[in-house]
mmCIF file of C-alpha atoms in Angstrom:
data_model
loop_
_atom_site.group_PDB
_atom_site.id
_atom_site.type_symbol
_atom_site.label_atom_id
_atom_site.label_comp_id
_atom_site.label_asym_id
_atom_site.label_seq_id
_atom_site.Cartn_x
_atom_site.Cartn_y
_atom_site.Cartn_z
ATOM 1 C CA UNK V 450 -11.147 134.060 108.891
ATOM 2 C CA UNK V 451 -9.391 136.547 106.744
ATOM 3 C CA UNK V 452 -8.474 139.145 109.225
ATOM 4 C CA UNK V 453 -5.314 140.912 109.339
ATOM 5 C CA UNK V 454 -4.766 143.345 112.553
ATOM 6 C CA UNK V 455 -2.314 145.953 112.936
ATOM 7 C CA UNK V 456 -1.499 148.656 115.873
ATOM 8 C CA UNK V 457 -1.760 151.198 116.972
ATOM 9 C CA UNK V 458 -4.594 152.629 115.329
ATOM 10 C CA UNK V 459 -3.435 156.025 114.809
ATOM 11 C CA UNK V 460 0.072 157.281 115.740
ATOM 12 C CA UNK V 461 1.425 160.630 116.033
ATOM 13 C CA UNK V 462 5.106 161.213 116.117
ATOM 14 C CA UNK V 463 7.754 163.812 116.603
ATOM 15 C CA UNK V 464 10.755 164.131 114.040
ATOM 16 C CA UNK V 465 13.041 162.883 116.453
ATOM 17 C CA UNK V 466 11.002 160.055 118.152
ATOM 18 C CA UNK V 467 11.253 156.391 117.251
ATOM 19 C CA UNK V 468 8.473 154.268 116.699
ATOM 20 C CA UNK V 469 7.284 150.722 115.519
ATOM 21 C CA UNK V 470 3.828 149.963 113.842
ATOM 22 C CA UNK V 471 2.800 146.005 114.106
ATOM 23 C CA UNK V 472 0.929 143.488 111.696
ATOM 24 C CA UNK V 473 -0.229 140.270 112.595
ATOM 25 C CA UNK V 474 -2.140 137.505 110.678
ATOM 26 C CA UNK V 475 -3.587 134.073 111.646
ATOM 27 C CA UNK V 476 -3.914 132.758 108.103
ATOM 28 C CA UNK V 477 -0.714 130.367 107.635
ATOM 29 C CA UNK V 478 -0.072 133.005 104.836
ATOM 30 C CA UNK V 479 3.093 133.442 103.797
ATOM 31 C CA UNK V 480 3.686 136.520 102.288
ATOM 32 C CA UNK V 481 3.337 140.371 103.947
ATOM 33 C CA UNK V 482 3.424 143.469 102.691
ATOM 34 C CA UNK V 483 3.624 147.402 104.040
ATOM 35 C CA UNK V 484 1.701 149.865 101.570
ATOM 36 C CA UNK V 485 1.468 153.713 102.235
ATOM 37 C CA UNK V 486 -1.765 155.229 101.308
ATOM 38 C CA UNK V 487 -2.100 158.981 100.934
ATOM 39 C CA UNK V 488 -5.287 160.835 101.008
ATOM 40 C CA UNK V 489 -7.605 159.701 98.329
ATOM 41 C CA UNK V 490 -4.502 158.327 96.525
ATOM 42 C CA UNK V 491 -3.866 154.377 95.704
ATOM 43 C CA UNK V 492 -1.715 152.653 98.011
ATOM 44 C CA UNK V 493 1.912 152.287 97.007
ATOM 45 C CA UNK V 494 4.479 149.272 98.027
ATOM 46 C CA UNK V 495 6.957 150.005 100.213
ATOM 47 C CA UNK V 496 8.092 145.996 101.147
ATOM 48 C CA UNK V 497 7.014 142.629 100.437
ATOM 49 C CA UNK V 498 8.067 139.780 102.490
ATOM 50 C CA UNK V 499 8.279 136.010 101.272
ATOM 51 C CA UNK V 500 8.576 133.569 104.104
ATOM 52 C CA UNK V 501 10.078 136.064 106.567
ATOM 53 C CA UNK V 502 12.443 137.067 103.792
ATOM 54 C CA UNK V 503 12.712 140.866 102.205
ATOM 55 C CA UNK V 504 11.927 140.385 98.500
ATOM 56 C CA UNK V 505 10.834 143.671 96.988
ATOM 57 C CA UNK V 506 12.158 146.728 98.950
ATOM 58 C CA UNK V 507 11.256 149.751 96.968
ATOM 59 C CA UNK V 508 13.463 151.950 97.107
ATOM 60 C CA UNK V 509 12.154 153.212 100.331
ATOM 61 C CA UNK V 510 14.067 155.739 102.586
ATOM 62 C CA UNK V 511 16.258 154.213 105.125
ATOM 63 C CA UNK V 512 14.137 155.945 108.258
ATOM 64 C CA UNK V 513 11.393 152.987 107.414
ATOM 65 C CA UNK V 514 12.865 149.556 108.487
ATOM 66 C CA UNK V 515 10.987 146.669 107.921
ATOM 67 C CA UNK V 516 11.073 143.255 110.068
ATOM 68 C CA UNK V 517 9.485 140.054 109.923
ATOM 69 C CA UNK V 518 10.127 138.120 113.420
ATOM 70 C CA UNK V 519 8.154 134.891 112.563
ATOM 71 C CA UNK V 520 5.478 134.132 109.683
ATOM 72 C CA UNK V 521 2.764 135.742 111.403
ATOM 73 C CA UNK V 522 4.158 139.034 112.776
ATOM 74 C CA UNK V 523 5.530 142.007 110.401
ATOM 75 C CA UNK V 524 6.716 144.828 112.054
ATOM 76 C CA UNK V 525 7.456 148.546 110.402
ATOM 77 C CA UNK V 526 10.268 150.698 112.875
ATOM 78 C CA UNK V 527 10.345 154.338 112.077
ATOM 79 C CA UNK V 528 13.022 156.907 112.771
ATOM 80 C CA UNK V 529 13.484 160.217 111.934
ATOM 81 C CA UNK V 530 10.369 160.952 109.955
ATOM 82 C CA UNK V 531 9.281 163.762 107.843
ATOM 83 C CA UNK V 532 6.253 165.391 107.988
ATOM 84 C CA UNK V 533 5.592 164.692 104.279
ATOM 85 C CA UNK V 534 5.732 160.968 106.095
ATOM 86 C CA UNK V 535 2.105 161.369 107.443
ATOM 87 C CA UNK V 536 -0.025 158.597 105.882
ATOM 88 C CA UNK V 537 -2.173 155.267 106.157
ATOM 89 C CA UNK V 538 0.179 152.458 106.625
ATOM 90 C CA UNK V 539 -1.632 149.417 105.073
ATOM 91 C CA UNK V 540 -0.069 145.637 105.869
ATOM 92 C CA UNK V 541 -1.327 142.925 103.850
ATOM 93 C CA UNK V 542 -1.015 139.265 103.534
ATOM 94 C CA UNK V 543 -1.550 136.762 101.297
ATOM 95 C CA UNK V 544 -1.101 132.859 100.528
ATOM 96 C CA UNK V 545 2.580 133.097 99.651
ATOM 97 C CA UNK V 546 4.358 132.076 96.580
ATOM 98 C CA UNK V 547 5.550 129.083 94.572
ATOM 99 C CA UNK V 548 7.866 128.344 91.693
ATOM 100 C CA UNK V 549 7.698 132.169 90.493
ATOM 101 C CA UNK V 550 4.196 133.108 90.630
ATOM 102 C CA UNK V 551 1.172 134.070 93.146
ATOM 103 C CA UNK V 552 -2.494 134.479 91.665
ATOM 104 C CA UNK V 553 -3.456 134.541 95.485
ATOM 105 C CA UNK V 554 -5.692 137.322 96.635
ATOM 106 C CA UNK V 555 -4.222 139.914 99.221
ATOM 107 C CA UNK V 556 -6.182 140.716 102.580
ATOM 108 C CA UNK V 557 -5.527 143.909 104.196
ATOM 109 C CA UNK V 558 -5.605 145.435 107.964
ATOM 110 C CA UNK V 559 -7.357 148.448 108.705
ATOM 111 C CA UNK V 560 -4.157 150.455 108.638
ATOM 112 C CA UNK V 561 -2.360 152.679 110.977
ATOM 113 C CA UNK V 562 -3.220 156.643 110.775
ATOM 114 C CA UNK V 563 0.482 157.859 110.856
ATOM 115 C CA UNK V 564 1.000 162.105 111.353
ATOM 116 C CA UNK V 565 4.434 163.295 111.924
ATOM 117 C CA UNK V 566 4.955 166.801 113.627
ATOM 118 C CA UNK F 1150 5.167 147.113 83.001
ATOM 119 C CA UNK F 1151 2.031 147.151 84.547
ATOM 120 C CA UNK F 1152 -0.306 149.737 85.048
ATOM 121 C CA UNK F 1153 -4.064 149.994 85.106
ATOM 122 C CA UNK F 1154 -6.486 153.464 84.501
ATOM 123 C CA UNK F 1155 -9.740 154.049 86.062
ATOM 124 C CA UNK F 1156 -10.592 156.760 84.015
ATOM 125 C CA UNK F 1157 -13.526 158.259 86.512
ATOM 126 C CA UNK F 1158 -12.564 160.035 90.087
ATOM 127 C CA UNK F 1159 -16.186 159.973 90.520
ATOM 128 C CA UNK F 1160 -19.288 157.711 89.571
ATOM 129 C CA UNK F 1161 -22.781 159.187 90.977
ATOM 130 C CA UNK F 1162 -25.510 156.847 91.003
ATOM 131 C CA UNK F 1163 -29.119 156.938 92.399
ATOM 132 C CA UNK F 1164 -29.631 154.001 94.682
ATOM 133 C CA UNK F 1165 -31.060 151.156 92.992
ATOM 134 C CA UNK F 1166 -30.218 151.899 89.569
ATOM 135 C CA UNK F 1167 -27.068 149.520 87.933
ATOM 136 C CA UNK F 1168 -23.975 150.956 88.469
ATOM 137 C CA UNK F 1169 -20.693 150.419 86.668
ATOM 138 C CA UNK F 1170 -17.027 151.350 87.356
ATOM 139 C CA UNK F 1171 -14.462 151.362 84.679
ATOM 140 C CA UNK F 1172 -10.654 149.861 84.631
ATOM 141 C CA UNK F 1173 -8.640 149.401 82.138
ATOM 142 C CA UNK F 1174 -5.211 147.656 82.138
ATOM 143 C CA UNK F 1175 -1.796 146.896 80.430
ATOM 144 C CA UNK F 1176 0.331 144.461 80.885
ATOM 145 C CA UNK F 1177 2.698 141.664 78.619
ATOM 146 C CA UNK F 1178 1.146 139.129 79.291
ATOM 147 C CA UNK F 1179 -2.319 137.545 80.586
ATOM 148 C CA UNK F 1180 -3.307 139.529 83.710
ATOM 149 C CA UNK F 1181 -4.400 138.520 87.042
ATOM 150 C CA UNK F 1182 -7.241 141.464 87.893
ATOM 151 C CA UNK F 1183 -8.487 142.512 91.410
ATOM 152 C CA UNK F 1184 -11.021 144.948 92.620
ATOM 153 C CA UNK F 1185 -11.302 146.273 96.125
ATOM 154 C CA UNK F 1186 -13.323 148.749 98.385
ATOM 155 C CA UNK F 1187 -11.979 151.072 100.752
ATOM 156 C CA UNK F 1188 -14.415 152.298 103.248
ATOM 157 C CA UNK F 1189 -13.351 155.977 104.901
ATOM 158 C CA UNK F 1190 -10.389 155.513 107.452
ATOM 159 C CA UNK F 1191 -10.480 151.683 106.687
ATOM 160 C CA UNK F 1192 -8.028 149.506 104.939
ATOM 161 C CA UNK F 1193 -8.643 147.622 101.343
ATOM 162 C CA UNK F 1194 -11.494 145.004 101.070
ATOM 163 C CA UNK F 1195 -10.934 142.680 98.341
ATOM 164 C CA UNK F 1196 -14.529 141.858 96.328
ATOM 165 C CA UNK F 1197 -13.053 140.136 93.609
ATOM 166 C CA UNK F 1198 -10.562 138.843 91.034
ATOM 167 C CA UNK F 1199 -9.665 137.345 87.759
ATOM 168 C CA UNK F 1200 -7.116 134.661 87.019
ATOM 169 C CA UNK F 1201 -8.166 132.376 84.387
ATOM 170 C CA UNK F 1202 -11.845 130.781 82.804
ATOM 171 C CA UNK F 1203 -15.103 132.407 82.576
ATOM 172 C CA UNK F 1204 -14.969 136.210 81.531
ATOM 173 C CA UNK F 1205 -17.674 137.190 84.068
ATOM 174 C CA UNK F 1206 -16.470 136.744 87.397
ATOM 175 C CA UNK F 1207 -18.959 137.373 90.589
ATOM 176 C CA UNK F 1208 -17.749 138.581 93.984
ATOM 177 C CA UNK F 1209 -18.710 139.680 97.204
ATOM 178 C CA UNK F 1210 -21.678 142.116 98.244
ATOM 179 C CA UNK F 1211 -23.832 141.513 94.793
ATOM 180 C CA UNK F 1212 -21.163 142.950 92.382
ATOM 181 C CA UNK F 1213 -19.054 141.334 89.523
ATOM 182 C CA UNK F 1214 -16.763 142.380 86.916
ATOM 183 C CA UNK F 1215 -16.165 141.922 83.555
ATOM 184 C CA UNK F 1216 -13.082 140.522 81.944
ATOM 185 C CA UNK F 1217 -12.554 141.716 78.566
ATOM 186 C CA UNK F 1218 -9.348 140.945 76.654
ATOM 187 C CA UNK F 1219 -9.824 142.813 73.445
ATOM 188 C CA UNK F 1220 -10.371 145.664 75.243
ATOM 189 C CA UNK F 1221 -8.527 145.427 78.107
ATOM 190 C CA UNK F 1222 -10.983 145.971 80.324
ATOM 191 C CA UNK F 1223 -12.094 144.766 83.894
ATOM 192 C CA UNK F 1224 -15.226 146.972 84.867
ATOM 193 C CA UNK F 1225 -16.483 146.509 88.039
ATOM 194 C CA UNK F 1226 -20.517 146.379 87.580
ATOM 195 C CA UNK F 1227 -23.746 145.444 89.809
ATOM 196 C CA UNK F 1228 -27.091 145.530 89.303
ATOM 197 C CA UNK F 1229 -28.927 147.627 91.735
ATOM 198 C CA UNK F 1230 -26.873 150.102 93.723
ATOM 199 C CA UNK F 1231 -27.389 151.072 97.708
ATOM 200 C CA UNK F 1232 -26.363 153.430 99.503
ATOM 201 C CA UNK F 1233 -24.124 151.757 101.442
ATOM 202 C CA UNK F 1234 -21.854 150.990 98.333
ATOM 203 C CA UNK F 1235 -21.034 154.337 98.509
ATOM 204 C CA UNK F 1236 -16.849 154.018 99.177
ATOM 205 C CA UNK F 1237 -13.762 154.049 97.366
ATOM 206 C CA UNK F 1238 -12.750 151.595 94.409
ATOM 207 C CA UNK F 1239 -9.728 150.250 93.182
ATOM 208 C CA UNK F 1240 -8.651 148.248 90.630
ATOM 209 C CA UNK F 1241 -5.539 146.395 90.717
ATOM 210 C CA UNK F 1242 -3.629 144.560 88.448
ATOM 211 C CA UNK F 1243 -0.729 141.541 88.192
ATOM 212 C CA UNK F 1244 1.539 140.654 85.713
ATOM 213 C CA UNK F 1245 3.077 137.117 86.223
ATOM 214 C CA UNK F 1246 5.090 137.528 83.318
ATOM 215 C CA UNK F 1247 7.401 139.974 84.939
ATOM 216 C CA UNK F 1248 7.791 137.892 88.308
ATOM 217 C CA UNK F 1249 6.469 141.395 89.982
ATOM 218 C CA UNK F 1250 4.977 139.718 93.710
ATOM 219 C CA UNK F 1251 3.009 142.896 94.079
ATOM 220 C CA UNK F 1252 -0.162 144.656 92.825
ATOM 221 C CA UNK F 1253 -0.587 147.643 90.726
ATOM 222 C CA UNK F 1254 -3.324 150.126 91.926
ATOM 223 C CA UNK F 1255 -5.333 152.236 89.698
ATOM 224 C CA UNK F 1256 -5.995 155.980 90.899
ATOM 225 C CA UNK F 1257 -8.932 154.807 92.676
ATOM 226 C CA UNK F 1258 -13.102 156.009 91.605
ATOM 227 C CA UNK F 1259 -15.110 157.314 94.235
ATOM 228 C CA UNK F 1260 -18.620 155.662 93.645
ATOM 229 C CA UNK F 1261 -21.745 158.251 95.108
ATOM 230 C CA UNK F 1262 -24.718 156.488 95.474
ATOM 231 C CA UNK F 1263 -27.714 159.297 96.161
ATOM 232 C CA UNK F 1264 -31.037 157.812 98.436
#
């Protein structure tokens, strides 16, 4: 089984509201990651997590918060969003890494639909 | 650093003729290479990747890729295309000479295939 699941679906948010979107796997992988996908552009990192630890923040804006409660749940809280905000949120998981280096495949959820009024 | 091209936004193909999509990459070191489909409203499907051995490698759904290091090329081929192959293609890329945990995308090539 290489399904990741995430929720909601699709999300639509004020400016002011708060919000959390959640990823879950059932793989014994070890590593997570939050992409944001614009419209008929690549996904781009926003966080990787390596056994529940932050390893790669890039330099996203403090209004996305990442957390990773236990090796099988990542969860992405959102405050004060900006329209420009409005995107698929991919999570994605994968084996996990050793002395350095992964070659290990990632597996991605079906994202959540993010729009921001 | 990293990066990889796809230098098509769009491949059109009639439906049962070969079809290949093109990637190229650069990196410092030997490259670990993915491909992936993305499906409208859907998230990334991996197909299928390169680490080490035989140049050819074959994935998922009929299609395989070709790893070419004097070119620097990864392109994504298969032999008869359907219509249902019609999606969104990426091509990713890894350098485990930086220590970078994370993939590079490439713009992404829409692949049309016409009944």
């Amino acid at each position: 089984d290489t399904e990741v699941t995430q929720t909601p679906k699709h999300l639509v948010m004020g400016m002011t509201n708060k919000k959390s979107l959640k990823c879950e796997q059932h793989m014994g992988h070890r590593a997570m990651y939050w992409y944001k996908q614009k419209a008929k552009k690549p996904p781009e990192l926003m966080f990787v997590y390596s056994y529940e630890k932050l390893s790669i923040n890039e330099s996203v804006p403090s209004r996305f918060s990442p957390e990773c409660p236990n090796s099988s749940l990542l969860n992405l809280h959102l405050h004060a969003l900006q329209p420009e905000d409005s995107a698929l949120y991919l999570c994605a998981s994968s084996q996990g890494f050793t002395s350095g280096v992964s070659t290990d495949t990632q597996y991605f959820g079906p994202g959540t639909r993010l729009t921001v009024l | 650093a990293q990066s990889v091209a796809q230098p098509e936004d769009q491949v059109n193909v009639a439906e049962g003729n070969p079809l290949t999509v093109k990637c190229t990459y650069s990196v410092s070191g030997n490259p670990y290479l993915f491909w992936y489909v993305q499906y409208p409203n859907r998230g990334l499907q991996f197909l299928l990747k390169y680490i080490t051995g035989d140049n050819l490698v074959k994935g998922s759904y009929g299609f395989e890729a070709e790893f070419n290091k004097s070119q620097t090329s990864f392109h994504l081929k298969k032999p008869s295309a359907l219509v249902s192959d019609s999606a969104l293609y990426f091509c990713a890329v890894r350098d485990p000479d930086t220590g970078r945990r994370a993939l590079t995308f490439g713009s992404g090539t829409r692949l049309q295939v016409q009944p």
